[in-house]
Amino acid sequence: MKKPAYKFIKRLIDRITSVNQSNNDCFTYFGHYVSLQSGTRDYVAVTICRNSDMYSGSIAEFTFDYWTKQLHIEYVENDNLEKAIVRGFKSLYHSITITRENYEN
């Protein structure tokens, strides 16, 4: 069975990290409901849902600290999605720190 490539993730990360994007927002992106939450402008928590319904369950949850360049992956559905997220951030920020929760893929 072919695994998804998650080609939209790079474009989503470009949007999330754009100076024009609010860190407190919800929107649908390529058929996925995306929630951004933050209490400060230097940090964002991201949830990507399975489809455009916010109650469909998440395929990824991660945080990014713009000040320390730390990506913390709380949950991802599979290894391909995790790799796509990491590649997306590394394409913008060449030296980032990546930490992970203990989750099962």
Coordinates of N, CA and C in Angstrom, one line a residue:
M1 N 0.8 -1.2 0.0 CA 0.0 0.0 0.0 C 0.9 1.2 0.0
K2 N 0.5 2.2 -0.9 CA 1.3 3.4 -1.0 C 1.1 4.4 0.2
K3 N 2.1 4.9 0.8 CA 2.0 5.8 1.9 C 1.8 7.2 1.4
P4 N 1.0 8.0 2.1 CA 0.8 9.4 1.6 C 2.1 10.2 1.6
A5 N 2.3 11.1 0.7 CA 3.5 12.0 0.6 C 3.4 13.2 1.4
Y6 N 2.2 13.7 1.7 CA 2.0 14.9 2.5 C 2.7 16.1 1.8
K7 N 2.5 16.3 0.5 CA 3.1 17.4 -0.2 C 2.6 18.8 0.3
F8 N 1.4 18.8 0.9 CA 0.9 20.1 1.3 C 1.5 20.6 2.6
I9 N 2.3 19.8 3.3 CA 2.9 20.2 4.6 C 3.9 21.3 4.4
K10 N 4.7 21.2 3.4 CA 5.7 22.3 3.2 C 5.0 23.6 3.0
R11 N 4.0 23.6 2.2 CA 3.3 24.9 1.9 C 2.5 25.4 3.2
L12 N 2.0 24.4 4.0 CA 1.3 24.8 5.2 C 2.3 25.4 6.2
I13 N 3.5 24.8 6.3 CA 4.5 25.4 7.2 C 5.0 26.8 6.7
D14 N 5.1 27.0 5.4 CA 5.4 28.3 4.9 C 4.3 29.3 5.3
R15 N 3.0 28.9 5.3 CA 1.9 29.8 5.7 C 2.0 30.0 7.2
I16 N 2.2 29.0 8.0 CA 2.2 29.1 9.4 C 3.2 30.1 9.9
T17 N 4.4 30.0 9.3 CA 5.6 30.8 9.7 C 5.6 32.2 9.0
S18 N 4.7 32.5 8.2 CA 4.6 33.8 7.5 C 4.3 34.9 8.5
V19 N 4.9 36.1 8.4 CA 4.7 37.2 9.3 C 3.2 37.7 9.2
N20 N 2.6 37.4 8.1 CA 1.2 37.8 7.9 C 0.2 36.9 8.6
Q21 N 0.6 35.7 9.0 CA -0.3 34.7 9.6 C -0.4 34.9 11.1
S22 N -1.6 35.0 11.6 CA -1.8 35.1 13.1 C -1.4 33.8 13.7
N23 N -0.9 33.8 14.9 CA -0.6 32.6 15.7 C -1.8 32.1 16.4
N24 N -2.9 32.8 16.3 CA -4.2 32.3 16.9 C -5.2 32.4 15.7
D25 N -5.4 31.2 15.1 CA -6.3 31.2 13.9 C -6.7 29.7 13.7
C26 N -7.8 29.6 12.9 CA -8.3 28.3 12.5 C -8.6 28.5 11.0
F27 N -8.3 27.5 10.2 CA -8.6 27.5 8.8 C -8.5 26.1 8.2
T28 N -9.1 26.0 7.0 CA -9.1 24.7 6.3 C -8.0 24.9 5.2
Y29 N -7.1 23.9 5.1 CA -6.0 23.9 4.2 C -5.9 22.6 3.5
F30 N -6.0 22.5 2.2 CA -6.0 21.3 1.4 C -6.9 20.2 2.0
G31 N -8.0 20.6 2.5 CA -9.0 19.6 3.0 C -8.7 19.2 4.5
H32 N -7.8 19.9 5.2 CA -7.5 19.6 6.6 C -7.8 20.8 7.4
Y33 N -8.5 20.6 8.5 CA -8.7 21.7 9.5 C -7.4 21.9 10.2
V34 N -7.0 23.2 10.3 CA -5.7 23.5 11.0 C -6.0 24.5 12.1
S35 N -5.5 24.3 13.3 CA -5.7 25.2 14.4 C -4.4 25.7 14.9
L36 N -4.2 27.0 15.0 CA -3.0 27.6 15.5 C -3.4 28.3 16.8
Q37 N -2.6 28.0 17.9 CA -2.9 28.6 19.1 C -1.5 29.1 19.7
S38 N -1.6 30.3 20.4 CA -0.4 30.9 21.0 C -0.8 31.9 22.0
G39 N 0.0 32.1 23.0 CA -0.1 33.1 24.0 C 0.9 34.2 23.8
T40 N 1.8 34.0 22.9 CA 2.9 34.9 22.6 C 3.2 34.9 21.1
R41 N 3.8 35.9 20.6 CA 4.1 36.0 19.1 C 5.3 35.1 18.7
D42 N 6.1 34.6 19.7 CA 7.3 33.8 19.4 C 7.0 32.3 19.5
Y43 N 5.8 31.9 19.6 CA 5.5 30.5 19.8 C 4.1 30.1 19.2
V44 N 4.0 29.0 18.6 CA 2.7 28.5 18.1 C 2.6 27.0 18.3
A45 N 1.3 26.6 18.7 CA 1.0 25.2 18.8 C 0.0 25.0 17.6
V46 N 0.3 23.9 16.9 CA -0.4 23.6 15.6 C -1.1 22.2 15.8
T47 N -2.3 22.1 15.4 CA -3.0 20.9 15.2 C -3.5 20.8 13.8
I48 N -3.2 19.6 13.2 CA -3.7 19.4 11.8 C -4.7 18.2 11.9
C49 N -5.9 18.4 11.5 CA -7.0 17.4 11.6 C -7.0 16.5 10.3
R50 N -7.6 15.4 10.5 CA -7.7 14.4 9.4 C -8.4 14.9 8.2
N51 N -9.5 15.8 8.4 CA -10.2 16.4 7.2 C -10.7 17.8 7.7
S52 N -11.6 18.3 7.0 CA -12.0 19.7 7.3 C -12.9 19.8 8.5
D53 N -13.2 18.7 9.2 CA -14.0 18.7 10.4 C -13.1 18.7 11.6
M54 N -13.2 19.7 12.5 CA -12.3 19.8 13.6 C -12.4 18.7 14.6
Y55 N -13.5 17.9 14.5 CA -13.7 16.8 15.4 C -13.3 15.4 14.7
S56 N -12.7 15.5 13.6 CA -12.3 14.3 12.9 C -11.1 13.6 13.4
G57 N -10.4 14.2 14.4 CA -9.2 13.6 14.9 C -8.0 14.2 14.3
S58 N -6.9 14.3 15.0 CA -5.7 14.9 14.5 C -4.8 13.9 13.8
I59 N -4.1 14.4 12.8 CA -3.0 13.6 12.2 C -1.6 14.1 12.6
A60 N -1.6 15.3 13.2 CA -0.3 15.9 13.7 C -0.6 17.0 14.7
E61 N 0.2 17.0 15.7 CA 0.2 18.1 16.7 C 1.7 18.4 17.0
F62 N 2.0 19.7 16.9 CA 3.4 20.1 17.2 C 3.4 21.6 17.6
T63 N 4.5 21.9 18.2 CA 4.7 23.3 18.6 C 6.0 23.8 18.0
F64 N 6.1 25.1 17.8 CA 7.4 25.7 17.3 C 7.6 27.0 18.0
D65 N 8.9 27.1 18.5 CA 9.3 28.3 19.2 C 10.2 29.1 18.3
Y66 N 9.8 30.2 17.8 CA 10.5 31.0 16.8 C 11.8 31.6 17.4
W67 N 11.8 31.8 18.7 CA 13.0 32.4 19.4 C 14.1 31.4 19.5
T68 N 13.8 30.2 20.0 CA 14.9 29.2 20.2 C 15.0 28.2 19.0
K69 N 14.1 28.3 18.0 CA 14.1 27.4 16.8 C 13.9 26.0 17.3
Q70 N 13.0 25.7 18.2 CA 12.7 24.4 18.7 C 11.4 23.9 18.2
L71 N 11.4 22.8 17.5 CA 10.2 22.1 17.0 C 10.0 20.9 18.0
H72 N 8.8 20.9 18.6 CA 8.4 19.8 19.5 C 7.3 19.1 18.9
I73 N 7.5 17.9 18.5 CA 6.4 17.0 17.9 C 5.7 16.2 19.0
E74 N 4.5 16.6 19.2 CA 3.7 15.9 20.2 C 3.0 14.7 19.7
Y75 N 2.6 14.7 18.5 CA 1.9 13.5 17.9 C 2.0 13.6 16.4
V76 N 2.3 12.5 15.7 CA 2.1 12.4 14.3 C 1.5 11.1 13.9
E77 N 0.8 11.0 12.9 CA 0.1 9.8 12.5 C 1.1 8.7 12.0
N78 N 2.1 9.1 11.3 CA 3.1 8.1 10.8 C 4.4 8.8 10.5
D79 N 5.4 8.0 10.2 CA 6.8 8.5 10.0 C 6.9 9.4 8.8
N80 N 6.1 9.2 7.7 CA 6.2 10.0 6.5 C 5.7 11.4 6.9
L81 N 4.7 11.6 7.7 CA 4.2 12.9 8.1 C 5.2 13.6 8.9
E82 N 5.8 12.9 9.9 CA 6.9 13.5 10.7 C 8.0 14.0 9.9
K83 N 8.5 13.2 8.9 CA 9.6 13.6 8.0 C 9.2 14.8 7.2
A84 N 7.9 14.9 6.8 CA 7.5 16.1 6.0 C 7.5 17.3 6.8
I85 N 7.1 17.2 8.1 CA 7.0 18.4 9.0 C 8.5 18.8 9.3
V86 N 9.4 17.9 9.6 CA 10.8 18.3 9.9 C 11.4 18.9 8.6
R87 N 11.2 18.3 7.4 CA 11.8 18.9 6.2 C 11.2 20.3 6.0
G88 N 9.9 20.5 6.2 CA 9.3 21.8 6.0 C 10.0 22.9 6.9
F89 N 10.2 22.6 8.2 CA 10.9 23.5 9.1 C 12.3 23.7 8.7
K90 N 13.0 22.6 8.4 CA 14.5 22.7 8.1 C 14.7 23.5 6.8
S91 N 13.7 23.5 5.9 CA 13.9 24.3 4.7 C 13.8 25.8 5.0
L92 N 13.2 26.2 6.1 CA 13.1 27.6 6.5 C 14.2 28.0 7.5
Y93 N 14.4 27.1 8.5 CA 15.3 27.4 9.6 C 16.3 26.2 9.6
H94 N 17.5 26.5 9.1 CA 18.5 25.5 8.8 C 19.0 24.8 10.1
S95 N 19.1 25.5 11.2 CA 19.5 24.8 12.4 C 18.3 24.9 13.4
I96 N 17.6 23.8 13.6 CA 16.5 23.7 14.5 C 16.8 22.5 15.5
T97 N 16.2 22.6 16.6 CA 16.2 21.5 17.6 C 14.9 20.8 17.5
I98 N 14.9 19.5 17.5 CA 13.7 18.7 17.4 C 13.6 17.8 18.6
T99 N 12.4 17.9 19.2 CA 12.1 17.0 20.4 C 10.8 16.3 20.1
R100 N 10.6 15.2 20.7 CA 9.4 14.4 20.4 C 8.8 13.8 21.7
E101 N 7.5 13.7 21.7 CA 6.8 13.1 22.8 C 6.9 11.6 22.6
N102 N 6.6 10.8 23.5 CA 6.6 9.3 23.4 C 5.2 9.0 22.8
Y103 N 5.2 8.8 21.5 CA 3.9 8.4 20.9 C 4.2 7.2 20.0
E104 N 3.2 6.4 19.7 CA 3.3 5.3 18.9 C 2.9 5.6 17.4
N105 N 3.7 5.2 16.5 CA 3.4 5.4 15.1 C 2.7 4.2 14.5

